[in-house]
PDB file of C-alpha atoms in Angstrom:
ATOM      1  CA  UNK A   1     -38.850  -5.228  14.116  1.00  0.00           C
ATOM      2  CA  UNK A   2     -38.114  -2.980  17.043  1.00  0.00           C
ATOM      3  CA  UNK A   3     -41.032  -0.752  16.362  1.00  0.00           C
ATOM      4  CA  UNK A   4     -44.715  -1.824  16.761  1.00  0.00           C
ATOM      5  CA  UNK A   5     -46.427  -2.580  13.515  1.00  0.00           C
ATOM      6  CA  UNK A   6     -49.245  -0.230  12.589  1.00  0.00           C
ATOM      7  CA  UNK A   7     -51.086  -3.251  11.219  1.00  0.00           C
ATOM      8  CA  UNK A   8     -51.583  -5.156  14.530  1.00  0.00           C
ATOM      9  CA  UNK A   9     -54.996  -3.611  15.204  1.00  0.00           C
ATOM     10  CA  UNK A  10     -56.111  -4.281  11.636  1.00  0.00           C
ATOM     11  CA  UNK A  11     -54.925  -7.930  11.841  1.00  0.00           C
ATOM     12  CA  UNK A  12     -56.616  -8.508  15.273  1.00  0.00           C
ATOM     13  CA  UNK A  13     -59.886  -7.124  13.895  1.00  0.00           C
ATOM     14  CA  UNK A  14     -59.730  -9.286  10.783  1.00  0.00           C
ATOM     15  CA  UNK A  15     -59.018 -12.394  12.968  1.00  0.00           C
ATOM     16  CA  UNK A  16     -61.878 -11.582  15.322  1.00  0.00           C
ATOM     17  CA  UNK A  17     -64.449 -10.592  12.761  1.00  0.00           C
ATOM     18  CA  UNK A  18     -63.758 -12.811   9.705  1.00  0.00           C
ATOM     19  CA  UNK A  19     -61.408 -15.586  11.003  1.00  0.00           C
ATOM     20  CA  UNK A  20     -58.821 -14.315   8.606  1.00  0.00           C
ATOM     21  CA  UNK A  21     -55.998 -16.945   8.389  1.00  0.00           C
ATOM     22  CA  UNK A  22     -53.917 -14.429   6.327  1.00  0.00           C
ATOM     23  CA  UNK A  23     -54.152 -11.854   9.135  1.00  0.00           C
ATOM     24  CA  UNK A  24     -53.264 -14.546  11.661  1.00  0.00           C
ATOM     25  CA  UNK A  25     -50.222 -15.497   9.626  1.00  0.00           C
ATOM     26  CA  UNK A  26     -49.129 -11.913   9.531  1.00  0.00           C
ATOM     27  CA  UNK A  27     -49.539 -11.615  13.287  1.00  0.00           C
ATOM     28  CA  UNK A  28     -47.624 -14.922  13.738  1.00  0.00           C
ATOM     29  CA  UNK A  29     -44.798 -13.740  11.616  1.00  0.00           C
ATOM     30  CA  UNK A  30     -44.598 -10.394  13.405  1.00  0.00           C
ATOM     31  CA  UNK A  31     -44.545 -11.915  16.985  1.00  0.00           C
ATOM     32  CA  UNK A  32     -42.877 -15.304  16.513  1.00  0.00           C
ATOM     33  CA  UNK A  33     -39.168 -14.271  17.049  1.00  0.00           C
ATOM     34  CA  UNK A  34     -39.983 -11.900  19.862  1.00  0.00           C
ATOM     35  CA  UNK A  35     -42.028 -14.551  21.767  1.00  0.00           C
ATOM     36  CA  UNK A  36     -39.511 -17.225  21.070  1.00  0.00           C
ATOM     37  CA  UNK A  37     -36.745 -15.063  22.668  1.00  0.00           C
ATOM     38  CA  UNK A  38     -39.109 -14.435  25.666  1.00  0.00           C
ATOM     39  CA  UNK A  39     -39.829 -18.146  26.090  1.00  0.00           C
ATOM     40  CA  UNK A  40     -36.146 -19.032  25.746  1.00  0.00           C
ATOM     41  CA  UNK A  41     -35.436 -17.036  28.841  1.00  0.00           C
ATOM     42  CA  UNK A  42     -37.613 -19.442  30.820  1.00  0.00           C
ATOM     43  CA  UNK A  43     -36.995 -22.921  29.304  1.00  0.00           C
ATOM     44  CA  UNK A  44     -33.877 -24.866  28.586  1.00  0.00           C
ATOM     45  CA  UNK A  45     -34.871 -26.483  25.214  1.00  0.00           C
ATOM     46  CA  UNK A  46     -35.309 -24.482  22.017  1.00  0.00           C
ATOM     47  CA  UNK A  47     -38.002 -27.048  21.023  1.00  0.00           C
ATOM     48  CA  UNK A  48     -39.888 -26.346  24.272  1.00  0.00           C
ATOM     49  CA  UNK A  49     -39.766 -22.583  23.595  1.00  0.00           C
ATOM     50  CA  UNK A  50     -41.149 -23.124  20.028  1.00  0.00           C
ATOM     51  CA  UNK A  51     -43.932 -25.324  21.459  1.00  0.00           C
ATOM     52  CA  UNK A  52     -44.836 -22.598  23.966  1.00  0.00           C
ATOM     53  CA  UNK A  53     -44.974 -20.031  21.223  1.00  0.00           C
ATOM     54  CA  UNK A  54     -47.234 -22.331  19.176  1.00  0.00           C
ATOM     55  CA  UNK A  55     -49.472 -22.947  22.193  1.00  0.00           C
ATOM     56  CA  UNK A  56     -49.727 -19.153  22.627  1.00  0.00           C
ATOM     57  CA  UNK A  57     -50.848 -18.657  19.054  1.00  0.00           C
ATOM     58  CA  UNK A  58     -53.281 -21.625  19.313  1.00  0.00           C
ATOM     59  CA  UNK A  59     -54.767 -19.916  22.375  1.00  0.00           C
ATOM     60  CA  UNK A  60     -55.051 -16.625  20.469  1.00  0.00           C
ATOM     61  CA  UNK A  61     -56.730 -18.351  17.560  1.00  0.00           C
ATOM     62  CA  UNK A  62     -59.157 -20.311  19.848  1.00  0.00           C
ATOM     63  CA  UNK A  63     -60.079 -17.127  21.696  1.00  0.00           C
ATOM     64  CA  UNK A  64     -60.298 -14.968  18.522  1.00  0.00           C
ATOM     65  CA  UNK A  65     -63.896 -14.107  19.015  1.00  0.00           C
ATOM     66  CA  UNK A  66     -62.929 -12.062  22.180  1.00  0.00           C
ATOM     67  CA  UNK A  67     -59.998 -10.258  20.682  1.00  0.00           C
ATOM     68  CA  UNK A  68     -62.032  -7.077  20.075  1.00  0.00           C
ATOM     69  CA  UNK A  69     -62.185  -6.641  23.839  1.00  0.00           C
ATOM     70  CA  UNK A  70     -58.406  -6.489  24.090  1.00  0.00           C
ATOM     71  CA  UNK A  71     -57.216  -2.894  24.502  1.00  0.00           C
ATOM     72  CA  UNK A  72     -53.489  -3.505  24.084  1.00  0.00           C
ATOM     73  CA  UNK A  73     -52.713  -6.635  21.997  1.00  0.00           C
ATOM     74  CA  UNK A  74     -48.946  -6.342  22.588  1.00  0.00           C
ATOM     75  CA  UNK A  75     -49.370  -6.699  26.323  1.00  0.00           C
ATOM     76  CA  UNK A  76     -52.060  -9.321  25.909  1.00  0.00           C
ATOM     77  CA  UNK A  77     -49.964 -11.705  23.742  1.00  0.00           C
ATOM     78  CA  UNK A  78     -47.033 -11.479  26.191  1.00  0.00           C
ATOM     79  CA  UNK A  79     -49.436 -12.182  29.071  1.00  0.00           C
ATOM     80  CA  UNK A  80     -50.796 -15.279  27.281  1.00  0.00           C
ATOM     81  CA  UNK A  81     -47.212 -16.357  26.622  1.00  0.00           C
ATOM     82  CA  UNK A  82     -46.294 -15.836  30.295  1.00  0.00           C
ATOM     83  CA  UNK A  83     -49.195 -17.891  31.493  1.00  0.00           C
ATOM     84  CA  UNK A  84     -48.259 -20.713  29.014  1.00  0.00           C
ATOM     85  CA  UNK A  85     -44.772 -20.661  30.335  1.00  0.00           C
ATOM     86  CA  UNK A  86     -45.915 -20.761  33.999  1.00  0.00           C
ATOM     87  CA  UNK A  87     -48.271 -23.640  33.169  1.00  0.00           C
ATOM     88  CA  UNK A  88     -45.537 -25.526  31.384  1.00  0.00           C
ATOM     89  CA  UNK A  89     -43.068 -25.047  34.209  1.00  0.00           C
ATOM     90  CA  UNK A  90     -45.552 -26.208  36.790  1.00  0.00           C
ATOM     91  CA  UNK A  91     -46.362 -29.269  34.697  1.00  0.00           C
ATOM     92  CA  UNK A  92     -42.657 -30.106  34.385  1.00  0.00           C
ATOM     93  CA  UNK A  93     -41.959 -29.532  38.037  1.00  0.00           C
ATOM     94  CA  UNK A  94     -38.458 -28.584  37.100  1.00  0.00           C
ATOM     95  CA  UNK A  95     -36.542 -25.440  38.117  1.00  0.00           C
ATOM     96  CA  UNK A  96     -36.306 -22.693  35.586  1.00  0.00           C
ATOM     97  CA  UNK A  97     -33.124 -22.226  33.558  1.00  0.00           C
ATOM     98  CA  UNK A  98     -30.679 -19.815  35.067  1.00  0.00           C
ATOM     99  CA  UNK A  99     -30.622 -16.610  33.099  1.00  0.00           C
ATOM    100  CA  UNK A 100     -26.940 -16.186  34.121  1.00  0.00           C
ATOM    101  CA  UNK A 101     -26.132 -18.978  31.661  1.00  0.00           C
ATOM    102  CA  UNK A 102     -27.983 -17.480  28.670  1.00  0.00           C
ATOM    103  CA  UNK A 103     -26.596 -15.060  26.158  1.00  0.00           C
ATOM    104  CA  UNK A 104     -28.951 -12.128  25.554  1.00  0.00           C
ATOM    105  CA  UNK A 105     -28.671 -10.845  22.045  1.00  0.00           C
ATOM    106  CA  UNK A 106     -28.932  -7.194  22.815  1.00  0.00           C
ATOM    107  CA  UNK A 107     -28.723  -6.229  19.168  1.00  0.00           C
ATOM    108  CA  UNK A 108     -31.217  -8.848  17.839  1.00  0.00           C
ATOM    109  CA  UNK A 109     -33.973  -6.400  16.792  1.00  0.00           C
ATOM    110  CA  UNK A 110     -31.954  -3.488  15.839  1.00  0.00           C
ATOM    111  CA  UNK A 111     -31.273  -2.268  12.333  1.00  0.00           C
ATOM    112  CA  UNK A 112     -27.548  -1.567  11.740  1.00  0.00           C
ATOM    113  CA  UNK A 113     -26.047   1.558  10.358  1.00  0.00           C
ATOM    114  CA  UNK A 114     -22.434   1.917   9.242  1.00  0.00           C
ATOM    115  CA  UNK A 115     -21.583   3.253  12.722  1.00  0.00           C
ATOM    116  CA  UNK A 116     -23.194   0.313  14.329  1.00  0.00           C
ATOM    117  CA  UNK A 117     -21.076  -2.028  12.186  1.00  0.00           C
ATOM    118  CA  UNK A 118     -18.004  -0.687  13.927  1.00  0.00           C
ATOM    119  CA  UNK A 119     -18.987  -2.636  17.178  1.00  0.00           C
ATOM    120  CA  UNK A 120     -16.752  -5.619  17.343  1.00  0.00           C
ATOM    121  CA  UNK A 121     -17.616  -9.079  18.493  1.00  0.00           C
ATOM    122  CA  UNK A 122     -15.486  -8.602  21.591  1.00  0.00           C
ATOM    123  CA  UNK A 123     -17.598  -5.544  22.572  1.00  0.00           C
ATOM    124  CA  UNK A 124     -20.770  -7.520  22.109  1.00  0.00           C
ATOM    125  CA  UNK A 125     -19.306 -10.321  24.178  1.00  0.00           C
ATOM    126  CA  UNK A 126     -18.470  -7.849  26.972  1.00  0.00           C
ATOM    127  CA  UNK A 127     -21.953  -6.399  26.848  1.00  0.00           C
ATOM    128  CA  UNK A 128     -23.582  -9.815  27.021  1.00  0.00           C
ATOM    129  CA  UNK A 129     -21.389 -10.749  29.976  1.00  0.00           C
ATOM    130  CA  UNK A 130     -22.338  -7.525  31.750  1.00  0.00           C
ATOM    131  CA  UNK A 131     -26.066  -8.169  31.018  1.00  0.00           C
ATOM    132  CA  UNK A 132     -25.752 -11.683  32.323  1.00  0.00           C
ATOM    133  CA  UNK A 133     -24.526 -10.322  35.711  1.00  0.00           C
ATOM    134  CA  UNK A 134     -27.871  -8.507  36.265  1.00  0.00           C
ATOM    135  CA  UNK A 135     -30.436  -9.992  38.611  1.00  0.00           C
ATOM    136  CA  UNK A 136     -33.231 -12.093  37.043  1.00  0.00           C
ATOM    137  CA  UNK A 137     -36.097  -9.469  37.042  1.00  0.00           C
ATOM    138  CA  UNK A 138     -33.731  -6.617  36.234  1.00  0.00           C
ATOM    139  CA  UNK A 139     -32.397  -8.570  33.223  1.00  0.00           C
ATOM    140  CA  UNK A 140     -35.929  -9.381  31.961  1.00  0.00           C
ATOM    141  CA  UNK A 141     -36.985  -5.768  32.369  1.00  0.00           C
ATOM    142  CA  UNK A 142     -33.883  -4.493  30.568  1.00  0.00           C
ATOM    143  CA  UNK A 143     -34.351  -7.022  27.737  1.00  0.00           C
ATOM    144  CA  UNK A 144     -37.999  -6.238  27.164  1.00  0.00           C
ATOM    145  CA  UNK A 145     -37.602  -2.404  27.298  1.00  0.00           C
ATOM    146  CA  UNK A 146     -34.326  -2.114  25.388  1.00  0.00           C
ATOM    147  CA  UNK A 147     -34.412  -5.026  23.002  1.00  0.00           C
ATOM    148  CA  UNK A 148     -38.053  -5.428  22.311  1.00  0.00           C
ATOM    149  CA  UNK A 149     -38.810  -1.685  22.624  1.00  0.00           C
ATOM    150  CA  UNK A 150     -41.758  -2.326  24.753  1.00  0.00           C
ATOM    151  CA  UNK A 151     -43.413   0.494  26.832  1.00  0.00           C
ATOM    152  CA  UNK A 152     -42.799   0.584  30.574  1.00  0.00           C
ATOM    153  CA  UNK A 153     -46.448   0.109  31.356  1.00  0.00           C
ATOM    154  CA  UNK A 154     -46.653  -3.042  29.221  1.00  0.00           C
ATOM    155  CA  UNK A 155     -43.469  -4.545  30.707  1.00  0.00           C
ATOM    156  CA  UNK A 156     -44.665  -3.766  34.222  1.00  0.00           C
ATOM    157  CA  UNK A 157     -47.941  -5.555  33.504  1.00  0.00           C
ATOM    158  CA  UNK A 158     -46.291  -8.590  32.050  1.00  0.00           C
ATOM    159  CA  UNK A 159     -43.760  -8.845  34.928  1.00  0.00           C
ATOM    160  CA  UNK A 160     -46.564  -8.043  37.448  1.00  0.00           C
ATOM    161  CA  UNK A 161     -44.633  -5.196  39.033  1.00  0.00           C
ATOM    162  CA  UNK A 162     -45.351  -1.510  39.334  1.00  0.00           C
ATOM    163  CA  UNK A 163     -43.986   0.996  36.804  1.00  0.00           C
ATOM    164  CA  UNK A 164     -41.894   2.565  39.613  1.00  0.00           C
ATOM    165  CA  UNK A 165     -40.333  -0.886  40.323  1.00  0.00           C
ATOM    166  CA  UNK A 166     -39.722  -1.295  36.656  1.00  0.00           C
ATOM    167  CA  UNK A 167     -37.956   2.112  36.583  1.00  0.00           C
ATOM    168  CA  UNK A 168     -35.910   1.051  39.573  1.00  0.00           C
ATOM    169  CA  UNK A 169     -34.823  -2.158  37.709  1.00  0.00           C
ATOM    170  CA  UNK A 170     -33.936  -0.093  34.572  1.00  0.00           C
ATOM    171  CA  UNK A 171     -31.853   2.382  36.717  1.00  0.00           C
ATOM    172  CA  UNK A 172     -30.099  -0.562  38.430  1.00  0.00           C
ATOM    173  CA  UNK A 173     -29.431  -2.252  35.039  1.00  0.00           C
ATOM    174  CA  UNK A 174     -28.123   0.882  33.494  1.00  0.00           C
ATOM    175  CA  UNK A 175     -25.862   1.703  36.479  1.00  0.00           C
ATOM    176  CA  UNK A 176     -24.467  -1.881  36.727  1.00  0.00           C
ATOM    177  CA  UNK A 177     -23.862  -2.054  32.949  1.00  0.00           C
ATOM    178  CA  UNK A 178     -22.134   1.300  33.041  1.00  0.00           C
ATOM    179  CA  UNK A 179     -19.893   0.165  35.965  1.00  0.00           C
ATOM    180  CA  UNK A 180     -19.151  -3.195  34.285  1.00  0.00           C
ATOM    181  CA  UNK A 181     -18.251  -1.675  30.975  1.00  0.00           C
ATOM    182  CA  UNK A 182     -16.415   1.469  32.121  1.00  0.00           C
ATOM    183  CA  UNK A 183     -12.935   1.357  30.619  1.00  0.00           C
ATOM    184  CA  UNK A 184     -13.707  -1.835  28.574  1.00  0.00           C
ATOM    185  CA  UNK A 185     -15.498  -0.401  25.639  1.00  0.00           C
TER     186      UNK A 185
END
């Protein structure tokens, strides 16, 4: 699931033009886990994260007649998700969860090969610990680019930062991870 599905445009058109529930289900299945991970970075409860994902898909369905105007659906759905999260956090009037306490599953969307299977649980633990030492925006940028395989422009738009700032975050993340893991892996 690390690569973008070639069917997204087709599904979006079917939803917008013929209210296709089958296309909507396909879109839902494609994005659910990715959006759930994204929401889980911002809320404490898994149930809250699932509700936010459901709210996002409800908003997509309710606004389906305007989907043909969307140039990049991947960036669009993450933006809708982001605004749902912001709205939820404002309504809760609670501070966001600290990303330093969450485990980022760096390998969640990768397909393993025999070489990949050689990575031990200890190495994954060390990598997660190193990722958790990154600053908040840096960690978000790293997760979206490396784990979700999103383009720099899309991630910059979602995080409301410039591409140059995103590049700086990625450089910082790579340097800090290299320093933290040197000699350990």
